[in-house]
Short mmCIF file of N, CA and C in Angstrom, two decimals:
data_model
loop_
_atom_site.label_atom_id
_atom_site.label_comp_id
_atom_site.label_asym_id
_atom_site.label_seq_id
_atom_site.Cartn_x
_atom_site.Cartn_y
_atom_site.Cartn_z
N HIS A 5 39.10 223.66 176.75
CA HIS A 5 38.72 222.27 176.66
C HIS A 5 39.95 221.39 176.73
N VAL A 6 39.71 220.08 176.85
CA VAL A 6 40.81 219.13 176.98
C VAL A 6 41.68 219.12 175.72
N GLN A 7 42.98 219.08 175.94
CA GLN A 7 43.91 218.95 174.82
C GLN A 7 44.75 217.70 175.00
N LEU A 8 44.95 216.98 173.92
CA LEU A 8 45.75 215.76 173.93
C LEU A 8 46.83 215.89 172.87
N VAL A 9 48.06 215.62 173.26
CA VAL A 9 49.17 215.70 172.33
C VAL A 9 49.94 214.39 172.35
N GLU A 10 49.94 213.70 171.21
CA GLU A 10 50.65 212.43 171.10
C GLU A 10 52.07 212.65 170.58
N SER A 11 52.94 211.74 170.94
CA SER A 11 54.31 211.75 170.41
C SER A 11 54.86 210.34 170.49
N GLY A 12 55.97 210.12 169.80
CA GLY A 12 56.65 208.84 169.89
C GLY A 12 56.50 207.93 168.70
N GLY A 13 55.72 208.34 167.71
CA GLY A 13 55.57 207.50 166.54
C GLY A 13 56.84 207.49 165.70
N GLY A 14 56.86 206.64 164.69
CA GLY A 14 58.02 206.58 163.82
C GLY A 14 58.01 205.30 163.01
N SER A 15 59.17 205.00 162.43
CA SER A 15 59.32 203.80 161.61
C SER A 15 60.24 202.83 162.31
N VAL A 16 59.88 201.56 162.24
CA VAL A 16 60.66 200.52 162.91
C VAL A 16 60.53 199.24 162.11
N GLN A 17 61.49 198.36 162.25
CA GLN A 17 61.41 197.07 161.59
C GLN A 17 60.58 196.10 162.41
N SER A 18 60.08 195.10 161.73
CA SER A 18 59.29 194.07 162.38
C SER A 18 60.08 193.47 163.55
N GLY A 19 59.39 193.33 164.69
CA GLY A 19 60.04 192.83 165.88
C GLY A 19 60.56 193.91 166.80
N GLY A 20 60.58 195.14 166.32
CA GLY A 20 61.08 196.26 167.10
C GLY A 20 60.06 196.80 168.08
N SER A 21 60.43 197.89 168.75
CA SER A 21 59.59 198.50 169.78
C SER A 21 59.47 200.00 169.59
N LEU A 22 58.36 200.54 170.03
CA LEU A 22 58.14 201.98 170.09
C LEU A 22 57.34 202.28 171.35
N ARG A 23 57.49 203.49 171.86
CA ARG A 23 56.70 203.93 173.00
C ARG A 23 56.00 205.23 172.64
N LEU A 24 54.68 205.18 172.64
CA LEU A 24 53.88 206.37 172.37
C LEU A 24 53.52 207.06 173.69
N SER A 25 53.45 208.37 173.63
CA SER A 25 53.02 209.16 174.80
C SER A 25 51.84 210.03 174.40
N CYS A 26 50.97 210.27 175.36
CA CYS A 26 49.83 211.16 175.16
C CYS A 26 49.72 212.05 176.39
N GLU A 27 50.04 213.32 176.20
CA GLU A 27 49.97 214.27 177.32
C GLU A 27 48.62 214.98 177.28
N ALA A 28 47.91 214.90 178.37
CA ALA A 28 46.58 215.52 178.46
C ALA A 28 46.65 216.79 179.32
N SER A 29 45.98 217.81 178.87
CA SER A 29 45.91 219.04 179.64
C SER A 29 44.47 219.53 179.71
N ARG A 30 44.20 220.31 180.76
CA ARG A 30 42.88 220.91 180.96
C ARG A 30 41.80 219.88 181.24
N ILE A 31 42.21 218.72 181.78
CA ILE A 31 41.20 217.75 182.21
C ILE A 31 40.64 218.21 183.55
N THR A 32 39.34 218.41 183.62
CA THR A 32 38.71 218.91 184.83
C THR A 32 37.94 217.83 185.57
N TYR A 33 37.91 216.62 185.04
CA TYR A 33 37.18 215.55 185.69
C TYR A 33 38.14 214.43 186.04
N SER A 34 37.79 213.67 187.02
CA SER A 34 38.58 212.51 187.42
C SER A 34 37.70 211.63 188.29
N PRO A 35 37.70 210.31 188.14
CA PRO A 35 38.49 209.59 187.14
C PRO A 35 37.82 209.57 185.78
N GLY A 36 38.48 208.93 184.85
CA GLY A 36 37.94 208.79 183.51
C GLY A 36 38.73 207.72 182.77
N CYS A 37 38.56 207.67 181.49
CA CYS A 37 39.22 206.65 180.69
C CYS A 37 40.14 207.31 179.68
N MET A 38 41.36 206.77 179.60
CA MET A 38 42.29 207.17 178.55
C MET A 38 42.53 205.96 177.67
N ALA A 39 42.51 206.17 176.38
CA ALA A 39 42.54 205.04 175.46
C ALA A 39 43.42 205.34 174.25
N TRP A 40 43.86 204.27 173.63
CA TRP A 40 44.57 204.35 172.35
C TRP A 40 43.74 203.63 171.29
N PHE A 41 43.58 204.29 170.17
CA PHE A 41 42.95 203.70 168.99
C PHE A 41 43.96 203.79 167.84
N ARG A 42 43.68 203.06 166.78
CA ARG A 42 44.53 203.17 165.59
C ARG A 42 43.67 203.03 164.35
N GLN A 43 44.18 203.63 163.28
CA GLN A 43 43.47 203.57 162.01
C GLN A 43 44.47 203.35 160.90
N ALA A 44 44.38 202.19 160.27
CA ALA A 44 45.22 201.88 159.13
C ALA A 44 44.56 202.46 157.87
N ALA A 45 45.35 202.65 156.85
CA ALA A 45 44.85 203.25 155.61
C ALA A 45 43.68 202.44 155.07
N GLY A 46 42.57 203.11 154.80
CA GLY A 46 41.41 202.47 154.22
C GLY A 46 40.58 201.62 155.18
N GLN A 47 40.90 201.69 156.46
CA GLN A 47 40.19 200.86 157.44
C GLN A 47 39.54 201.72 158.51
N GLU A 48 38.62 201.10 159.25
CA GLU A 48 37.96 201.77 160.36
C GLU A 48 38.93 201.97 161.53
N ARG A 49 38.65 203.00 162.31
CA ARG A 49 39.43 203.22 163.52
C ARG A 49 39.06 202.12 164.52
N GLU A 50 40.07 201.51 165.13
CA GLU A 50 39.82 200.40 166.05
C GLU A 50 40.50 200.64 167.39
N GLY A 51 39.91 200.09 168.42
CA GLY A 51 40.48 200.22 169.75
C GLY A 51 41.71 199.35 169.91
N VAL A 52 42.69 199.86 170.63
CA VAL A 52 43.92 199.14 170.90
C VAL A 52 44.02 198.80 172.39
N ALA A 53 43.87 199.82 173.23
CA ALA A 53 44.01 199.61 174.68
C ALA A 53 43.30 200.73 175.42
N THR A 54 42.83 200.40 176.62
CA THR A 54 42.19 201.40 177.47
C THR A 54 42.73 201.31 178.89
N LEU A 55 42.65 202.42 179.58
CA LEU A 55 43.07 202.48 180.98
C LEU A 55 42.10 203.37 181.75
N TYR A 56 41.48 202.80 182.80
CA TYR A 56 40.59 203.58 183.64
C TYR A 56 41.42 204.21 184.74
N THR A 57 41.46 205.54 184.80
CA THR A 57 42.35 206.23 185.72
C THR A 57 41.95 206.08 187.18
N GLY A 58 40.71 205.67 187.42
CA GLY A 58 40.25 205.51 188.80
C GLY A 58 40.98 204.43 189.56
N ASP A 59 41.19 203.28 188.89
CA ASP A 59 41.83 202.16 189.58
C ASP A 59 42.91 201.49 188.76
N GLY A 60 43.21 202.05 187.57
CA GLY A 60 44.28 201.50 186.75
C GLY A 60 43.91 200.28 185.93
N THR A 61 42.62 199.94 185.91
CA THR A 61 42.19 198.78 185.12
C THR A 61 42.50 199.00 183.65
N THR A 62 43.07 197.98 183.02
CA THR A 62 43.42 198.07 181.60
C THR A 62 42.71 196.99 180.79
N SER A 63 42.60 197.25 179.49
CA SER A 63 42.08 196.24 178.58
C SER A 63 42.79 196.40 177.25
N TYR A 64 42.83 195.31 176.49
CA TYR A 64 43.57 195.30 175.23
C TYR A 64 42.78 194.58 174.13
N ALA A 65 42.98 195.02 172.90
CA ALA A 65 42.47 194.27 171.76
C ALA A 65 43.23 192.96 171.68
N ASP A 66 42.55 191.91 171.21
CA ASP A 66 43.20 190.60 171.12
C ASP A 66 44.45 190.65 170.25
N SER A 67 44.45 191.50 169.24
CA SER A 67 45.55 191.55 168.29
C SER A 67 46.84 192.09 168.90
N VAL A 68 46.74 192.78 170.05
CA VAL A 68 47.94 193.36 170.65
C VAL A 68 48.22 192.81 172.04
N LYS A 69 47.34 191.98 172.55
CA LYS A 69 47.49 191.45 173.89
C LYS A 69 48.82 190.70 174.02
N GLY A 70 49.56 191.01 175.07
CA GLY A 70 50.85 190.37 175.29
C GLY A 70 52.00 191.08 174.62
N ARG A 71 51.70 192.04 173.73
CA ARG A 71 52.76 192.79 173.05
C ARG A 71 52.76 194.27 173.42
N PHE A 72 51.57 194.82 173.68
CA PHE A 72 51.43 196.24 174.00
C PHE A 72 51.07 196.39 175.48
N THR A 73 51.53 197.49 176.07
CA THR A 73 51.21 197.80 177.46
C THR A 73 50.83 199.26 177.59
N ILE A 74 49.66 199.51 178.16
CA ILE A 74 49.22 200.88 178.42
C ILE A 74 49.49 201.20 179.88
N SER A 75 49.94 202.42 180.14
CA SER A 75 50.24 202.83 181.52
C SER A 75 50.06 204.33 181.64
N GLN A 76 50.08 204.83 182.87
CA GLN A 76 49.95 206.26 183.08
C GLN A 76 51.02 206.72 184.06
N ASP A 77 51.33 208.00 184.04
CA ASP A 77 52.29 208.52 185.00
C ASP A 77 51.59 208.81 186.32
N SER A 78 52.35 209.10 187.35
CA SER A 78 51.80 209.26 188.69
C SER A 78 50.84 210.43 188.78
N ALA A 79 51.03 211.44 187.96
CA ALA A 79 50.13 212.59 187.97
C ALA A 79 48.87 212.34 187.17
N ARG A 80 48.81 211.20 186.49
CA ARG A 80 47.65 210.78 185.68
C ARG A 80 47.36 211.76 184.56
N SER A 81 48.40 212.49 184.13
CA SER A 81 48.18 213.42 183.03
C SER A 81 48.76 212.92 181.72
N THR A 82 49.54 211.86 181.78
CA THR A 82 50.15 211.30 180.58
C THR A 82 49.91 209.81 180.55
N VAL A 83 49.49 209.33 179.39
CA VAL A 83 49.31 207.90 179.20
C VAL A 83 50.29 207.43 178.14
N TYR A 84 50.82 206.25 178.34
CA TYR A 84 51.82 205.69 177.44
C TYR A 84 51.29 204.41 176.79
N LEU A 85 51.84 204.11 175.64
CA LEU A 85 51.59 202.82 174.99
C LEU A 85 52.94 202.25 174.58
N GLN A 86 53.39 201.27 175.35
CA GLN A 86 54.63 200.57 175.00
C GLN A 86 54.27 199.46 174.03
N MET A 87 54.89 199.50 172.87
CA MET A 87 54.58 198.54 171.80
C MET A 87 55.83 197.72 171.52
N ASP A 88 55.77 196.44 171.82
CA ASP A 88 56.88 195.52 171.59
C ASP A 88 56.51 194.49 170.55
N ARG A 89 57.53 193.86 169.99
CA ARG A 89 57.34 192.80 168.98
C ARG A 89 56.37 193.28 167.90
N LEU A 90 56.64 194.46 167.39
CA LEU A 90 55.76 195.07 166.39
C LEU A 90 55.75 194.25 165.11
N LYS A 91 54.58 194.29 164.45
CA LYS A 91 54.36 193.57 163.20
C LYS A 91 53.95 194.56 162.12
N PRO A 92 54.14 194.20 160.86
CA PRO A 92 53.74 195.11 159.78
C PRO A 92 52.27 195.51 159.85
N ASN A 93 51.40 194.61 160.32
CA ASN A 93 49.98 194.98 160.38
C ASN A 93 49.65 195.86 161.59
N ASP A 94 50.66 196.25 162.36
CA ASP A 94 50.47 197.29 163.38
C ASP A 94 50.60 198.68 162.78
N THR A 95 51.00 198.76 161.52
CA THR A 95 51.15 200.05 160.86
C THR A 95 49.82 200.79 160.81
N ALA A 96 49.81 202.01 161.32
CA ALA A 96 48.58 202.80 161.40
C ALA A 96 48.90 204.16 162.00
N VAL A 97 47.92 205.03 161.94
CA VAL A 97 47.98 206.26 162.73
C VAL A 97 47.36 205.93 164.09
N TYR A 98 48.07 206.23 165.15
CA TYR A 98 47.62 205.93 166.50
C TYR A 98 47.10 207.21 167.15
N TYR A 99 45.92 207.09 167.75
CA TYR A 99 45.25 208.23 168.38
C TYR A 99 45.03 207.97 169.86
N CYS A 100 45.20 209.02 170.64
CA CYS A 100 44.85 209.01 172.04
C CYS A 100 43.45 209.62 172.18
N ALA A 101 42.66 209.09 173.12
CA ALA A 101 41.32 209.61 173.34
C ALA A 101 40.98 209.53 174.83
N VAL A 102 40.09 210.41 175.28
CA VAL A 102 39.66 210.38 176.67
C VAL A 102 38.16 210.56 176.77
N ARG A 103 37.60 210.03 177.86
CA ARG A 103 36.20 210.26 178.17
C ARG A 103 36.07 210.30 179.69
N ASP A 104 35.03 211.01 180.18
CA ASP A 104 34.88 211.21 181.62
C ASP A 104 33.96 210.16 182.22
N ALA A 105 34.24 208.91 181.90
CA ALA A 105 33.41 207.81 182.40
C ALA A 105 34.24 206.53 182.30
N PHE A 106 33.59 205.40 182.62
CA PHE A 106 34.27 204.13 182.47
C PHE A 106 34.66 203.91 181.01
N CYS A 107 35.64 203.02 180.81
CA CYS A 107 36.16 202.78 179.47
C CYS A 107 35.13 202.08 178.59
N SER A 108 35.24 202.35 177.31
CA SER A 108 34.39 201.74 176.30
C SER A 108 35.25 201.37 175.10
N PRO A 109 34.93 200.26 174.43
CA PRO A 109 35.67 199.91 173.21
C PRO A 109 35.17 200.68 171.99
N ASN A 110 34.09 201.44 172.15
CA ASN A 110 33.45 202.14 171.04
C ASN A 110 34.07 203.52 170.86
N LYS A 111 34.62 203.78 169.70
CA LYS A 111 35.28 205.05 169.46
C LYS A 111 34.33 206.24 169.60
N ASP A 112 33.06 206.02 169.32
CA ASP A 112 32.08 207.11 169.38
C ASP A 112 31.78 207.52 170.82
N ALA A 113 32.24 206.75 171.78
CA ALA A 113 32.01 207.08 173.19
C ALA A 113 33.01 208.10 173.72
N TYR A 114 34.02 208.42 172.94
CA TYR A 114 35.10 209.29 173.41
C TYR A 114 34.90 210.71 172.93
N THR A 115 35.13 211.63 173.86
CA THR A 115 34.84 213.03 173.59
C THR A 115 36.02 213.77 172.96
N TYR A 116 37.20 213.49 173.47
CA TYR A 116 38.37 214.25 173.04
C TYR A 116 39.39 213.32 172.39
N TRP A 117 40.03 213.86 171.33
CA TRP A 117 41.00 213.09 170.56
C TRP A 117 42.26 213.91 170.31
N GLY A 118 43.38 213.20 170.24
CA GLY A 118 44.61 213.84 169.82
C GLY A 118 44.69 213.88 168.31
N GLN A 119 45.79 214.45 167.81
CA GLN A 119 45.95 214.63 166.36
C GLN A 119 46.45 213.38 165.66
N GLY A 120 46.94 212.42 166.41
CA GLY A 120 47.43 211.17 165.84
C GLY A 120 48.92 211.19 165.60
N THR A 121 49.52 210.01 165.65
CA THR A 121 50.94 209.86 165.37
C THR A 121 51.12 208.59 164.54
N GLN A 122 51.92 208.70 163.49
CA GLN A 122 52.09 207.59 162.54
C GLN A 122 53.08 206.57 163.08
N VAL A 123 52.69 205.32 162.98
CA VAL A 123 53.58 204.20 163.29
C VAL A 123 53.67 203.33 162.04
N THR A 124 54.89 203.11 161.57
CA THR A 124 55.11 202.30 160.38
C THR A 124 56.07 201.17 160.72
N VAL A 125 55.63 199.95 160.46
CA VAL A 125 56.44 198.77 160.76
C VAL A 125 56.75 198.07 159.43
N SER A 126 58.01 197.94 159.12
CA SER A 126 58.43 197.31 157.87
C SER A 126 58.88 195.88 158.13
N SER A 127 58.67 195.06 157.11
CA SER A 127 59.02 193.63 157.26
C SER A 127 60.47 193.37 156.90
#
């Protein structure tokens, strides 16, 4: 089955940058949607950004628009999340997810998930 491995999390001061990576393996369908979600302590998992691999269409949550950028490599096996001008309320565990259809903002629409990577932003 599909495997997703995230990396790139860590601790940074407010205003700093991090780049998350999600390497996907054993994907047998194309195109599909690769997405980033995040979950802060005690809160629901929320969508951050999506990318439809068919045509590269992206979407972002209002809270990160203009600061975060989702992209994929040429082989379409790795998706990145460049996070700039980070804020303390960006602190969360960030998850990569995929589905074999058009993108959805609903976390329940995604079939496969990575293990998550912690991002901590201090003020």
